[in-house]
């Protein structure tokens, strides 16, 4: 298999918790060559290098830090990622893991230097930007995956297959919930999670809208979101809670509640679930996922659980480091599966074209990318653009206190505030 160099742009929570460990494992299993990580300053890079969790799991593995960890933590390097991307060989992989509002510029820069891309969700904040990325990447035969990892949870894949086999009937009414911990309010969230920028529906509710679309294939057509505001410890005002009502193209309705308020003392680490009802012929069908309590409870001697708690619901399904036959520990779960799916897809694409002329290679790469789009398992700009429309519509709705916003498909998909009659 062809190996790829990987540059991760952004060294924060998601890089620490999921991306770097996953890439390290793919390096020692033969998919990844060199690894670079670029952050705004040296402090998150130091944390990644000094983490005993990561060191113990991946003994002897390392990455090249941009800026070097010897730079003072207060010195900022906002444009260094451009140099990192310019220094990559063509058709390697860039992982975009910066705050949402920077995704567009970094993805476009990576495409400029002919990189395949894996971007954390949301790809971008506007539909037009997603369409531009899709067009540019396709013209150059570059693969872009979006890291909607809930799609790789086995229960989602089982539900998707069941829907395809018509085991449940027609989706008619659903309820989803994702409540993040209260302690998020005292984290870096207080600096950017302000009313004008985002809200709990856009940040986490979108996962379940994407999941219902993924499972059923139904597109969302209108959205209403109402929020409840509160103050962060630093005085900034944000939406602490949000409730969204999403109507799908067949008339089905999904209600979604989200918040930054799951009790720190509770068994968590957050609360999340999905229930969907379906109409059949003279009977109904149902899918019910408890995504919080997955049947594993731990009670620790010390308060090492989330929020300092002793008793925890532990998810063996998302991401955990576990013993394996090799050295250290290996990452398992749908978080790892999701990263691996995009990264190995980029390797497969390069493998398929390595003996071809430039013209044949481009043609073949475009063909494979269209197959991935059509398959609809890995989220791509072409098959997950509904998410950008949902985000755009939700922001308009919450800022107008729950007005209905329609999503209009066709040659030029767009969102439109519904006029009251
Ligand atoms: N469930 C999920 O899919 C999931 C979960 C968490 C985060 N995310 C997404 O991941 C992204 C990052 O979130 P996070 O929690 O890791 O954020 P974070 O604030 O912990 O980290 C952001 C990182 O970006 C870096 N950065 C900022 N500006 C930069 C620049 N100009 N050049 C290089 N690096 C720069 C910072 O140094 C920091 O390391 C967000 O888009 C978020 O929505 C997705």
JSON list of N, CA, C and O in Angstrom, two decimals, residues 161-204:
[
{"chain": "A", "resi": 161, "resn": "UNK", "atom": "N", "xyz": [-28.41, 0.14, 7.05]},
{"chain": "A", "resi": 161, "resn": "UNK", "atom": "CA", "xyz": [-28.68, -1.06, 6.24]},
{"chain": "A", "resi": 161, "resn": "UNK", "atom": "C", "xyz": [-30.14, -1.49, 6.42]},
{"chain": "A", "resi": 161, "resn": "UNK", "atom": "O", "xyz": [-30.82, -1.83, 5.45]},
{"chain": "A", "resi": 162, "resn": "UNK", "atom": "N", "xyz": [-30.61, -1.45, 7.68]},
{"chain": "A", "resi": 162, "resn": "UNK", "atom": "CA", "xyz": [-32.00, -1.83, 7.95]},
{"chain": "A", "resi": 162, "resn": "UNK", "atom": "C", "xyz": [-32.98, -0.96, 7.18]},
{"chain": "A", "resi": 162, "resn": "UNK", "atom": "O", "xyz": [-33.99, -1.43, 6.66]},
{"chain": "A", "resi": 163, "resn": "UNK", "atom": "N", "xyz": [-32.68, 0.34, 7.10]},
{"chain": "A", "resi": 163, "resn": "UNK", "atom": "CA", "xyz": [-33.55, 1.26, 6.33]},
{"chain": "A", "resi": 163, "resn": "UNK", "atom": "C", "xyz": [-33.50, 0.91, 4.86]},
{"chain": "A", "resi": 163, "resn": "UNK", "atom": "O", "xyz": [-34.53, 0.91, 4.18]},
{"chain": "A", "resi": 164, "resn": "UNK", "atom": "N", "xyz": [-32.29, 0.65, 4.36]},
{"chain": "A", "resi": 164, "resn": "UNK", "atom": "CA", "xyz": [-32.16, 0.29, 2.94]},
{"chain": "A", "resi": 164, "resn": "UNK", "atom": "C", "xyz": [-32.95, -0.97, 2.62]},
{"chain": "A", "resi": 164, "resn": "UNK", "atom": "O", "xyz": [-33.52, -1.12, 1.54]},
{"chain": "A", "resi": 165, "resn": "UNK", "atom": "N", "xyz": [-33.01, -1.90, 3.59]},
{"chain": "A", "resi": 165, "resn": "UNK", "atom": "CA", "xyz": [-33.74, -3.17, 3.40]},
{"chain": "A", "resi": 165, "resn": "UNK", "atom": "C", "xyz": [-35.22, -3.01, 3.74]},
{"chain": "A", "resi": 165, "resn": "UNK", "atom": "O", "xyz": [-35.96, -4.00, 3.79]},
{"chain": "A", "resi": 166, "resn": "UNK", "atom": "N", "xyz": [-35.64, -1.78, 4.05]},
{"chain": "A", "resi": 166, "resn": "UNK", "atom": "CA", "xyz": [-37.04, -1.44, 4.37]},
{"chain": "A", "resi": 166, "resn": "UNK", "atom": "C", "xyz": [-37.57, -2.25, 5.56]},
{"chain": "A", "resi": 166, "resn": "UNK", "atom": "O", "xyz": [-38.72, -2.70, 5.58]},
{"chain": "A", "resi": 167, "resn": "UNK", "atom": "N", "xyz": [-36.71, -2.41, 6.58]},
{"chain": "A", "resi": 167, "resn": "UNK", "atom": "CA", "xyz": [-37.12, -3.19, 7.75]},
{"chain": "A", "resi": 167, "resn": "UNK", "atom": "C", "xyz": [-37.99, -2.39, 8.72]},
{"chain": "A", "resi": 167, "resn": "UNK", "atom": "O", "xyz": [-38.61, -2.96, 9.62]},
{"chain": "A", "resi": 168, "resn": "UNK", "atom": "N", "xyz": [-37.97, -1.03, 8.59]},
{"chain": "A", "resi": 168, "resn": "UNK", "atom": "CA", "xyz": [-38.66, -0.21, 9.60]},
{"chain": "A", "resi": 168, "resn": "UNK", "atom": "C", "xyz": [-39.90, 0.50, 9.08]},
{"chain": "A", "resi": 168, "resn": "UNK", "atom": "O", "xyz": [-40.77, 0.85, 9.85]},
{"chain": "A", "resi": 169, "resn": "UNK", "atom": "N", "xyz": [-39.96, 0.78, 7.78]},
{"chain": "A", "resi": 169, "resn": "UNK", "atom": "CA", "xyz": [-41.05, 1.57, 7.22]},
{"chain": "A", "resi": 169, "resn": "UNK", "atom": "C", "xyz": [-40.57, 2.96, 6.87]},
{"chain": "A", "resi": 169, "resn": "UNK", "atom": "O", "xyz": [-39.38, 3.18, 6.63]},
{"chain": "A", "resi": 170, "resn": "UNK", "atom": "N", "xyz": [-41.51, 3.92, 6.90]},
{"chain": "A", "resi": 170, "resn": "UNK", "atom": "CA", "xyz": [-41.20, 5.30, 6.48]},
{"chain": "A", "resi": 170, "resn": "UNK", "atom": "C", "xyz": [-40.95, 6.15, 7.72]},
{"chain": "A", "resi": 170, "resn": "UNK", "atom": "O", "xyz": [-41.84, 6.26, 8.58]},
{"chain": "A", "resi": 171, "resn": "UNK", "atom": "N", "xyz": [-39.79, 6.77, 7.82]},
{"chain": "A", "resi": 171, "resn": "UNK", "atom": "CA", "xyz": [-39.49, 7.61, 8.98]},
{"chain": "A", "resi": 171, "resn": "UNK", "atom": "C", "xyz": [-40.53, 8.71, 9.12]},
{"chain": "A", "resi": 171, "resn": "UNK", "atom": "O", "xyz": [-40.85, 9.40, 8.15]},
{"chain": "A", "resi": 172, "resn": "UNK", "atom": "N", "xyz": [-41.08, 8.88, 10.34]},
{"chain": "A", "resi": 172, "resn": "UNK", "atom": "CA", "xyz": [-42.13, 9.88, 10.52]},
{"chain": "A", "resi": 172, "resn": "UNK", "atom": "C", "xyz": [-41.86, 10.85, 11.67]},
{"chain": "A", "resi": 172, "resn": "UNK", "atom": "O", "xyz": [-42.18, 12.03, 11.57]},
{"chain": "A", "resi": 173, "resn": "UNK", "atom": "N", "xyz": [-41.26, 10.37, 12.77]},
{"chain": "A", "resi": 173, "resn": "UNK", "atom": "CA", "xyz": [-41.12, 11.25, 13.95]},
{"chain": "A", "resi": 173, "resn": "UNK", "atom": "C", "xyz": [-39.90, 10.79, 14.75]},
{"chain": "A", "resi": 173, "resn": "UNK", "atom": "O", "xyz": [-39.73, 9.59, 14.98]},
{"chain": "A", "resi": 174, "resn": "UNK", "atom": "N", "xyz": [-39.05, 11.75, 15.15]},
{"chain": "A", "resi": 174, "resn": "UNK", "atom": "CA", "xyz": [-37.86, 11.35, 15.88]},
{"chain": "A", "resi": 174, "resn": "UNK", "atom": "C", "xyz": [-37.47, 12.37, 16.94]},
{"chain": "A", "resi": 174, "resn": "UNK", "atom": "O", "xyz": [-37.93, 13.52, 16.92]},
{"chain": "A", "resi": 175, "resn": "UNK", "atom": "N", "xyz": [-36.60, 11.90, 17.85]},
{"chain": "A", "resi": 175, "resn": "UNK", "atom": "CA", "xyz": [-36.15, 12.76, 18.93]},
{"chain": "A", "resi": 175, "resn": "UNK", "atom": "C", "xyz": [-34.68, 12.46, 19.18]},
{"chain": "A", "resi": 175, "resn": "UNK", "atom": "O", "xyz": [-34.30, 11.29, 19.30]},
{"chain": "A", "resi": 176, "resn": "UNK", "atom": "N", "xyz": [-33.86, 13.51, 19.21]},
{"chain": "A", "resi": 176, "resn": "UNK", "atom": "CA", "xyz": [-32.43, 13.31, 19.47]},
{"chain": "A", "resi": 176, "resn": "UNK", "atom": "C", "xyz": [-31.98, 14.27, 20.57]},
{"chain": "A", "resi": 176, "resn": "UNK", "atom": "O", "xyz": [-32.61, 15.32, 20.79]},
{"chain": "A", "resi": 177, "resn": "UNK", "atom": "N", "xyz": [-30.89, 13.90, 21.22]},
{"chain": "A", "resi": 177, "resn": "UNK", "atom": "CA", "xyz": [-30.41, 14.72, 22.35]},
{"chain": "A", "resi": 177, "resn": "UNK", "atom": "C", "xyz": [-28.90, 14.62, 22.40]},
{"chain": "A", "resi": 177, "resn": "UNK", "atom": "O", "xyz": [-28.35, 13.53, 22.22]},
{"chain": "A", "resi": 178, "resn": "UNK", "atom": "N", "xyz": [-28.22, 15.75, 22.59]},
{"chain": "A", "resi": 178, "resn": "UNK", "atom": "CA", "xyz": [-26.78, 15.72, 22.87]},
{"chain": "A", "resi": 178, "resn": "UNK", "atom": "C", "xyz": [-26.46, 16.88, 23.81]},
{"chain": "A", "resi": 178, "resn": "UNK", "atom": "O", "xyz": [-26.48, 18.04, 23.40]},
{"chain": "A", "resi": 179, "resn": "UNK", "atom": "N", "xyz": [-26.25, 16.54, 25.06]},
{"chain": "A", "resi": 179, "resn": "UNK", "atom": "CA", "xyz": [-25.98, 17.58, 26.08]},
{"chain": "A", "resi": 179, "resn": "UNK", "atom": "C", "xyz": [-24.54, 17.42, 26.55]},
{"chain": "A", "resi": 179, "resn": "UNK", "atom": "O", "xyz": [-24.18, 16.40, 27.15]},
{"chain": "A", "resi": 180, "resn": "UNK", "atom": "N", "xyz": [-23.71, 18.42, 26.27]},
{"chain": "A", "resi": 180, "resn": "UNK", "atom": "CA", "xyz": [-22.31, 18.38, 26.68]},
{"chain": "A", "resi": 180, "resn": "UNK", "atom": "C", "xyz": [-22.17, 18.81, 28.14]},
{"chain": "A", "resi": 180, "resn": "UNK", "atom": "O", "xyz": [-23.07, 19.43, 28.70]},
{"chain": "A", "resi": 181, "resn": "UNK", "atom": "N", "xyz": [-21.03, 18.48, 28.78]},
{"chain": "A", "resi": 181, "resn": "UNK", "atom": "CA", "xyz": [-20.89, 18.76, 30.22]},
{"chain": "A", "resi": 181, "resn": "UNK", "atom": "C", "xyz": [-20.91, 20.25, 30.58]},
{"chain": "A", "resi": 181, "resn": "UNK", "atom": "O", "xyz": [-20.48, 21.09, 29.79]},
{"chain": "A", "resi": 182, "resn": "UNK", "atom": "N", "xyz": [-21.35, 20.50, 31.79]},
{"chain": "A", "resi": 182, "resn": "UNK", "atom": "CA", "xyz": [-21.38, 21.87, 32.31]},
{"chain": "A", "resi": 182, "resn": "UNK", "atom": "C", "xyz": [-19.99, 22.50, 32.32]},
{"chain": "A", "resi": 182, "resn": "UNK", "atom": "O", "xyz": [-19.83, 23.68, 32.02]},
{"chain": "A", "resi": 183, "resn": "UNK", "atom": "N", "xyz": [-18.96, 21.67, 32.62]},
{"chain": "A", "resi": 183, "resn": "UNK", "atom": "CA", "xyz": [-17.61, 22.25, 32.76]},
{"chain": "A", "resi": 183, "resn": "UNK", "atom": "C", "xyz": [-17.09, 22.85, 31.45]},
{"chain": "A", "resi": 183, "resn": "UNK", "atom": "O", "xyz": [-16.13, 23.61, 31.47]},
{"chain": "A", "resi": 184, "resn": "UNK", "atom": "N", "xyz": [-17.71, 22.54, 30.32]},
{"chain": "A", "resi": 184, "resn": "UNK", "atom": "CA", "xyz": [-17.30, 23.19, 29.06]},
{"chain": "A", "resi": 184, "resn": "UNK", "atom": "C", "xyz": [-17.42, 24.71, 29.18]},
{"chain": "A", "resi": 184, "resn": "UNK", "atom": "O", "xyz": [-16.73, 25.44, 28.49]},
{"chain": "A", "resi": 185, "resn": "UNK", "atom": "N", "xyz": [-18.35, 25.15, 30.05]},
{"chain": "A", "resi": 185, "resn": "UNK", "atom": "CA", "xyz": [-18.57, 26.61, 30.15]},
{"chain": "A", "resi": 185, "resn": "UNK", "atom": "C", "xyz": [-17.33, 27.34, 30.67]},
{"chain": "A", "resi": 185, "resn": "UNK", "atom": "O", "xyz": [-17.15, 28.52, 30.40]},
{"chain": "A", "resi": 186, "resn": "UNK", "atom": "N", "xyz": [-16.49, 26.63, 31.45]},
{"chain": "A", "resi": 186, "resn": "UNK", "atom": "CA", "xyz": [-15.30, 27.33, 31.96]},
{"chain": "A", "resi": 186, "resn": "UNK", "atom": "C", "xyz": [-14.06, 27.03, 31.12]},
{"chain": "A", "resi": 186, "resn": "UNK", "atom": "O", "xyz": [-12.95, 27.39, 31.49]},
{"chain": "A", "resi": 187, "resn": "UNK", "atom": "N", "xyz": [-14.23, 26.38, 29.99]},
{"chain": "A", "resi": 187, "resn": "UNK", "atom": "CA", "xyz": [-13.09, 26.10, 29.11]},
{"chain": "A", "resi": 187, "resn": "UNK", "atom": "C", "xyz": [-12.93, 27.24, 28.11]},
{"chain": "A", "resi": 187, "resn": "UNK", "atom": "O", "xyz": [-13.59, 28.28, 28.20]},
{"chain": "A", "resi": 188, "resn": "UNK", "atom": "N", "xyz": [-12.10, 26.99, 27.09]},
{"chain": "A", "resi": 188, "resn": "UNK", "atom": "CA", "xyz": [-11.89, 27.98, 26.02]},
{"chain": "A", "resi": 188, "resn": "UNK", "atom": "C", "xyz": [-13.19, 28.32, 25.28]},
{"chain": "A", "resi": 188, "resn": "UNK", "atom": "O", "xyz": [-13.27, 29.33, 24.59]},
{"chain": "A", "resi": 189, "resn": "UNK", "atom": "N", "xyz": [-14.24, 27.49, 25.49]},
{"chain": "A", "resi": 189, "resn": "UNK", "atom": "CA", "xyz": [-15.54, 27.75, 24.87]},
{"chain": "A", "resi": 189, "resn": "UNK", "atom": "C", "xyz": [-16.00, 29.19, 25.14]},
{"chain": "A", "resi": 189, "resn": "UNK", "atom": "O", "xyz": [-16.62, 29.82, 24.29]},
{"chain": "A", "resi": 190, "resn": "UNK", "atom": "N", "xyz": [-15.72, 29.69, 26.36]},
{"chain": "A", "resi": 190, "resn": "UNK", "atom": "CA", "xyz": [-16.26, 31.00, 26.73]},
{"chain": "A", "resi": 190, "resn": "UNK", "atom": "C", "xyz": [-15.72, 32.12, 25.83]},
{"chain": "A", "resi": 190, "resn": "UNK", "atom": "O", "xyz": [-16.30, 33.20, 25.76]},
{"chain": "A", "resi": 191, "resn": "UNK", "atom": "N", "xyz": [-14.61, 31.85, 25.13]},
{"chain": "A", "resi": 191, "resn": "UNK", "atom": "CA", "xyz": [-14.04, 32.87, 24.26]},
{"chain": "A", "resi": 191, "resn": "UNK", "atom": "C", "xyz": [-14.67, 32.88, 22.87]},
{"chain": "A", "resi": 191, "resn": "UNK", "atom": "O", "xyz": [-14.60, 33.89, 22.17]},
{"chain": "A", "resi": 192, "resn": "UNK", "atom": "N", "xyz": [-15.24, 31.75, 22.42]},
{"chain": "A", "resi": 192, "resn": "UNK", "atom": "CA", "xyz": [-15.74, 31.73, 21.04]},
{"chain": "A", "resi": 192, "resn": "UNK", "atom": "C", "xyz": [-17.18, 31.26, 20.91]},
{"chain": "A", "resi": 192, "resn": "UNK", "atom": "O", "xyz": [-17.80, 31.48, 19.88]},
{"chain": "A", "resi": 193, "resn": "UNK", "atom": "N", "xyz": [-17.74, 30.66, 21.97]},
{"chain": "A", "resi": 193, "resn": "UNK", "atom": "CA", "xyz": [-19.10, 30.09, 21.85]},
{"chain": "A", "resi": 193, "resn": "UNK", "atom": "C", "xyz": [-20.13, 31.18, 22.18]},
{"chain": "A", "resi": 193, "resn": "UNK", "atom": "O", "xyz": [-20.99, 31.02, 23.04]},
{"chain": "A", "resi": 194, "resn": "UNK", "atom": "N", "xyz": [-20.02, 32.32, 21.50]},
{"chain": "A", "resi": 194, "resn": "UNK", "atom": "CA", "xyz": [-20.89, 33.45, 21.80]},
{"chain": "A", "resi": 194, "resn": "UNK", "atom": "C", "xyz": [-22.10, 33.44, 20.86]},
{"chain": "A", "resi": 194, "resn": "UNK", "atom": "O", "xyz": [-22.05, 32.82, 19.79]},
{"chain": "A", "resi": 195, "resn": "UNK", "atom": "N", "xyz": [-23.17, 34.16, 21.27]},
{"chain": "A", "resi": 195, "resn": "UNK", "atom": "CA", "xyz": [-24.45, 34.10, 20.53]},
{"chain": "A", "resi": 195, "resn": "UNK", "atom": "C", "xyz": [-24.27, 34.42, 19.05]},
{"chain": "A", "resi": 195, "resn": "UNK", "atom": "O", "xyz": [-24.94, 33.83, 18.20]},
{"chain": "A", "resi": 196, "resn": "UNK", "atom": "N", "xyz": [-23.38, 35.37, 18.73]},
{"chain": "A", "resi": 196, "resn": "UNK", "atom": "CA", "xyz": [-23.24, 35.80, 17.34]},
{"chain": "A", "resi": 196, "resn": "UNK", "atom": "C", "xyz": [-22.53, 34.76, 16.47]},
{"chain": "A", "resi": 196, "resn": "UNK", "atom": "O", "xyz": [-22.60, 34.81, 15.24]},
{"chain": "A", "resi": 197, "resn": "UNK", "atom": "N", "xyz": [-21.82, 33.80, 17.08]},
{"chain": "A", "resi": 197, "resn": "UNK", "atom": "CA", "xyz": [-20.99, 32.88, 16.30]},
{"chain": "A", "resi": 197, "resn": "UNK", "atom": "C", "xyz": [-21.59, 31.48, 16.17]},
{"chain": "A", "resi": 197, "resn": "UNK", "atom": "O", "xyz": [-21.54, 30.86, 15.13]},
{"chain": "A", "resi": 198, "resn": "UNK", "atom": "N", "xyz": [-22.10, 30.94, 17.26]},
{"chain": "A", "resi": 198, "resn": "UNK", "atom": "CA", "xyz": [-22.56, 29.55, 17.22]},
{"chain": "A", "resi": 198, "resn": "UNK", "atom": "C", "xyz": [-23.57, 29.30, 18.33]},
{"chain": "A", "resi": 198, "resn": "UNK", "atom": "O", "xyz": [-23.97, 30.22, 19.06]},
{"chain": "A", "resi": 199, "resn": "UNK", "atom": "N", "xyz": [-23.98, 28.07, 18.45]},
{"chain": "A", "resi": 199, "resn": "UNK", "atom": "CA", "xyz": [-24.97, 27.69, 19.47]},
{"chain": "A", "resi": 199, "resn": "UNK", "atom": "C", "xyz": [-24.92, 26.17, 19.59]},
{"chain": "A", "resi": 199, "resn": "UNK", "atom": "O", "xyz": [-24.33, 25.50, 18.74]},
{"chain": "A", "resi": 200, "resn": "UNK", "atom": "N", "xyz": [-25.57, 25.61, 20.62]},
{"chain": "A", "resi": 200, "resn": "UNK", "atom": "CA", "xyz": [-25.46, 24.15, 20.81]},
{"chain": "A", "resi": 200, "resn": "UNK", "atom": "C", "xyz": [-26.05, 23.33, 19.67]},
{"chain": "A", "resi": 200, "resn": "UNK", "atom": "O", "xyz": [-25.57, 22.25, 19.37]},
{"chain": "A", "resi": 201, "resn": "UNK", "atom": "N", "xyz": [-27.07, 23.85, 18.98]},
{"chain": "A", "resi": 201, "resn": "UNK", "atom": "CA", "xyz": [-27.64, 23.09, 17.86]},
{"chain": "A", "resi": 201, "resn": "UNK", "atom": "C", "xyz": [-26.61, 22.98, 16.73]},
{"chain": "A", "resi": 201, "resn": "UNK", "atom": "O", "xyz": [-26.38, 21.91, 16.17]},
{"chain": "A", "resi": 202, "resn": "UNK", "atom": "N", "xyz": [-25.99, 24.11, 16.40]},
{"chain": "A", "resi": 202, "resn": "UNK", "atom": "CA", "xyz": [-25.02, 24.12, 15.31]},
{"chain": "A", "resi": 202, "resn": "UNK", "atom": "C", "xyz": [-23.78, 23.31, 15.68]},
{"chain": "A", "resi": 202, "resn": "UNK", "atom": "O", "xyz": [-23.22, 22.58, 14.86]},
{"chain": "A", "resi": 203, "resn": "UNK", "atom": "N", "xyz": [-23.36, 23.39, 16.94]},
{"chain": "A", "resi": 203, "resn": "UNK", "atom": "CA", "xyz": [-22.13, 22.72, 17.36]},
{"chain": "A", "resi": 203, "resn": "UNK", "atom": "C", "xyz": [-22.29, 21.21, 17.43]},
{"chain": "A", "resi": 203, "resn": "UNK", "atom": "O", "xyz": [-21.44, 20.46, 16.97]},
{"chain": "A", "resi": 204, "resn": "UNK", "atom": "N", "xyz": [-23.40, 20.74, 18.04]},
{"chain": "A", "resi": 204, "resn": "UNK", "atom": "CA", "xyz": [-23.54, 19.28, 18.24]},
{"chain": "A", "resi": 204, "resn": "UNK", "atom": "C", "xyz": [-24.84, 18.70, 17.69]},
{"chain": "A", "resi": 204, "resn": "UNK", "atom": "O", "xyz": [-24.87, 17.52, 17.32]}
]
